[in-house]
Coordinates of N, CA and C in Angstrom, one line a residue:
X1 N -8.4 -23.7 34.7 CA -9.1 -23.3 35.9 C -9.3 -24.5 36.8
X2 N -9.3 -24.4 37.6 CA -9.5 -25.5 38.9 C -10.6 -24.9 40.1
X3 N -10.3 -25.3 41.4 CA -12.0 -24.9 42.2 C -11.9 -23.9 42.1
X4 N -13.3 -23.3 42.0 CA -14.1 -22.5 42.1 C -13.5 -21.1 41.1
X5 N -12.9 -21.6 39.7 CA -12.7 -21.2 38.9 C -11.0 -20.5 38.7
X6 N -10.7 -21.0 40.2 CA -9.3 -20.0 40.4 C -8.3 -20.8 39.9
X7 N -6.8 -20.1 39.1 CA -5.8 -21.4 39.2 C -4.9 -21.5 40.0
X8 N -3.7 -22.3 39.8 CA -3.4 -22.8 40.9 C -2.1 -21.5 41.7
X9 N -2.0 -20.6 40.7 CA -1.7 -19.4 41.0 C -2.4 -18.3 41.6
X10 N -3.5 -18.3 41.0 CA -4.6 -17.7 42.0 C -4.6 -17.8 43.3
X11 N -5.0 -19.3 43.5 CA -4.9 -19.9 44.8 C -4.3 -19.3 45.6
X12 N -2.9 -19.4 45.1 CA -1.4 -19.5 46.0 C -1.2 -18.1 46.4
X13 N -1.7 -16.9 45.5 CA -2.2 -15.5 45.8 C -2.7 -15.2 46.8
X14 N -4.2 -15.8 46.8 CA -5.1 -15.3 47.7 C -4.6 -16.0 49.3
X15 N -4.1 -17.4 48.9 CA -3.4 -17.7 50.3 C -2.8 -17.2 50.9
X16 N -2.0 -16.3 50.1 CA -0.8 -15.5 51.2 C -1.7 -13.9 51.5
X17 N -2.7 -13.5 50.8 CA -3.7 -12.7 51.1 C -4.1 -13.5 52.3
X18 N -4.6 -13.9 52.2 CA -5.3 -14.3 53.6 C -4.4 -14.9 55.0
X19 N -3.1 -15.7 54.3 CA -2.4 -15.9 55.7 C -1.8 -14.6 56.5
X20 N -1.4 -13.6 55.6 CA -1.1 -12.7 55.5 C -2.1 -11.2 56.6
X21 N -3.3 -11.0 56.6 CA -4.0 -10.7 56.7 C -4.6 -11.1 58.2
X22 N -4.6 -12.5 58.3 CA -5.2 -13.6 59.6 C -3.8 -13.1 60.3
X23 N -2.4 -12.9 60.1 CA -1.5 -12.4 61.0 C -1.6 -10.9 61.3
X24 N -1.8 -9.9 60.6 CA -1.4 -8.6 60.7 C -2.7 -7.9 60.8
X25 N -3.8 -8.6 60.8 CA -5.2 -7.9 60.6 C -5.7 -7.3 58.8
X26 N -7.0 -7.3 59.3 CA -7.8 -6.8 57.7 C -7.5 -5.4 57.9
X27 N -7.1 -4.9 58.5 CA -7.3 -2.7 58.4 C -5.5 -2.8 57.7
X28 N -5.7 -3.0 56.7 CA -4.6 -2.6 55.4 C -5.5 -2.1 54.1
X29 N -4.4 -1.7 53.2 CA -5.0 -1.6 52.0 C -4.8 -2.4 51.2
X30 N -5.4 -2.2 50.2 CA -4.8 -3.9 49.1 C -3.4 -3.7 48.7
X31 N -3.2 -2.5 48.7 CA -1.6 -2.3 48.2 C -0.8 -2.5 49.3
X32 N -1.2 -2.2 50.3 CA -0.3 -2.7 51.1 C -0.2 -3.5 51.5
X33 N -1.3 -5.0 51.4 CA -1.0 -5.8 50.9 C -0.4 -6.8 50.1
X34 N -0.3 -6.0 48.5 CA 0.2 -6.8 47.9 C 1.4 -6.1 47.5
X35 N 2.1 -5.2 48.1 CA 3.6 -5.0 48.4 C 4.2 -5.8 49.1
X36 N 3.3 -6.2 50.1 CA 4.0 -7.3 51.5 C 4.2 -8.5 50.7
X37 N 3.4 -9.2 50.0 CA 3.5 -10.2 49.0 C 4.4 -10.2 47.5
X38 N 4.4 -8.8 47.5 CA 5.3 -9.0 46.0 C 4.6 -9.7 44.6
X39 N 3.6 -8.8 44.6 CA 2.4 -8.8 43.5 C 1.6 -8.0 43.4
X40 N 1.3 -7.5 41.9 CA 1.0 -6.2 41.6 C -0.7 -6.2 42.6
X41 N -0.8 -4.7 42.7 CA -2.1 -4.4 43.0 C -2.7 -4.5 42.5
X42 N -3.4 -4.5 41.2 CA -4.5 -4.3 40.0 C -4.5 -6.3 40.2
X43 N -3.7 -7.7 40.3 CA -3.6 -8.6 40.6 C -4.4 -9.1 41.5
X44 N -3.9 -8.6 42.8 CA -4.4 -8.8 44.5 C -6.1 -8.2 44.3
X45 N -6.3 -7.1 43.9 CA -7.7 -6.5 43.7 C -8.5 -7.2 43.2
X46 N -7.8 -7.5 42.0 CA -9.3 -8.7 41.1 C -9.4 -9.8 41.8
X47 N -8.2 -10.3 42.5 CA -8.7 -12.2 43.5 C -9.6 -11.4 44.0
X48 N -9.1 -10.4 45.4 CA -9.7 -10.3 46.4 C -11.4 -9.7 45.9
X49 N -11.8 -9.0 44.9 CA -13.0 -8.6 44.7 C -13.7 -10.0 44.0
X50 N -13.0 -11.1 43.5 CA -13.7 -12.2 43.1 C -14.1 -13.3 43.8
X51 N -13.2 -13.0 44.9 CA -13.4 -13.8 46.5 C -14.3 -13.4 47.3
X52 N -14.4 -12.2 46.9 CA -15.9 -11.3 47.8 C -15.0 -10.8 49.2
X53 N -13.7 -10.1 49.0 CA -13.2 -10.4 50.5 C -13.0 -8.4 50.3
X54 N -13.2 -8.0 49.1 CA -12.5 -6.2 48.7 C -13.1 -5.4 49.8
X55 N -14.3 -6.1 50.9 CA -15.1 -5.0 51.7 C -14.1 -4.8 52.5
X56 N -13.8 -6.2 53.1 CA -12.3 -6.2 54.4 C -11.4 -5.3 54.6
X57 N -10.9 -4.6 53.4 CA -9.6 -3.7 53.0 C -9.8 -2.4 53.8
X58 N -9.5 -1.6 54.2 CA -9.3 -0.8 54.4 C -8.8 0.6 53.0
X59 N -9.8 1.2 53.0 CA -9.8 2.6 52.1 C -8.6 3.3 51.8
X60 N -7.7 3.1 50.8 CA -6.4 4.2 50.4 C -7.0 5.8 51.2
X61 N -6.2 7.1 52.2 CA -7.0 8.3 52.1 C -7.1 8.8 50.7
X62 N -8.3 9.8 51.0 CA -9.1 10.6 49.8 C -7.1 12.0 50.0
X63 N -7.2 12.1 48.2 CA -6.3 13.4 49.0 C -7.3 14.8 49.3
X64 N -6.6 15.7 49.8 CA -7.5 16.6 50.0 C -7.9 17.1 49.0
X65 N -6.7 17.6 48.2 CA -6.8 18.7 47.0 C -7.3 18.1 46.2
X66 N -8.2 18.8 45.1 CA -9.2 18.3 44.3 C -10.4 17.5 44.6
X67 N -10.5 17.4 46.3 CA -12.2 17.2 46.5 C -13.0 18.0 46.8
X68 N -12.8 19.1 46.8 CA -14.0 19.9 46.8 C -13.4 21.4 45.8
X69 N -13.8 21.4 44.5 CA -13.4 22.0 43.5 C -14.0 23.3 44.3
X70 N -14.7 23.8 44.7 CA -15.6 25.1 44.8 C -14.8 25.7 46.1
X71 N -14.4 25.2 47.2 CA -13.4 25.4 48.4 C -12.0 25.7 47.6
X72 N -11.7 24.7 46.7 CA -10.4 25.2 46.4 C -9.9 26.3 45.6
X73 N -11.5 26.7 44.6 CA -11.1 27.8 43.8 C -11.6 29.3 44.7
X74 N -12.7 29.1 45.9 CA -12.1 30.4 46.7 C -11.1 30.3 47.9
X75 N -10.3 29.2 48.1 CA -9.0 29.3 48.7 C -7.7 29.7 48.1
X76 N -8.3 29.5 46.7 CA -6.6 30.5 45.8 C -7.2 31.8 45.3
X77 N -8.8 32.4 45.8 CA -9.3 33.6 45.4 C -8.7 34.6 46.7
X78 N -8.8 33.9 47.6 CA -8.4 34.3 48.8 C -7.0 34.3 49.0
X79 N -6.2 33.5 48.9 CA -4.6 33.6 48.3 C -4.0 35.0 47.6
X80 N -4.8 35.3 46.8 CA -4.4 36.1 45.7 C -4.7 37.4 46.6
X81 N -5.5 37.6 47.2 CA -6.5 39.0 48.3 C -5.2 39.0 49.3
X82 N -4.6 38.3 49.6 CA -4.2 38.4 51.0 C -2.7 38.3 50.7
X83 N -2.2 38.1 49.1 CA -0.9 38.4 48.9 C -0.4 39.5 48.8

């Protein structure tokens, strides 16, 4: 480990996180940042939440289906009425 606990791979991560970012803007997601970089996501996640930078990201969308269990089971109750 080296400053501030990161190594010299870390480092070289989070740099291209941030050069990366300082060109294209923070409204990405971490995956689509660390696609652009060519390093896994679960990687790019742990710097960036150890850096304190995970707020910056921009939110993957929610999908629809499966957020609201109670909407979706009378939208296939209703499905079945109207077939």
């Amino acid at each position: 480990m080296t400053i501030a606990g990161f190594t010299p791979r870390s480092m070289r991560i989070l740099a291209h996180v941030h050069n990366g970012c300082t060109l294209r803007g923070w409204d990405q997601t971490i995956a689509e940042v660390a696609e652009a970089i060519s390093e896994r996501t679960q990687t790019v996640r742990a710097l960036v939440t150890c850096r304190g930078w995970a707020d910056r990201f921009r939110l993957p969308p929610m999908p629809l289906s499966g957020r609201y269990p109670l909407i979706d089971t009378v939208d296939d109750a209703l499905e079945v009425l109207t077939a």
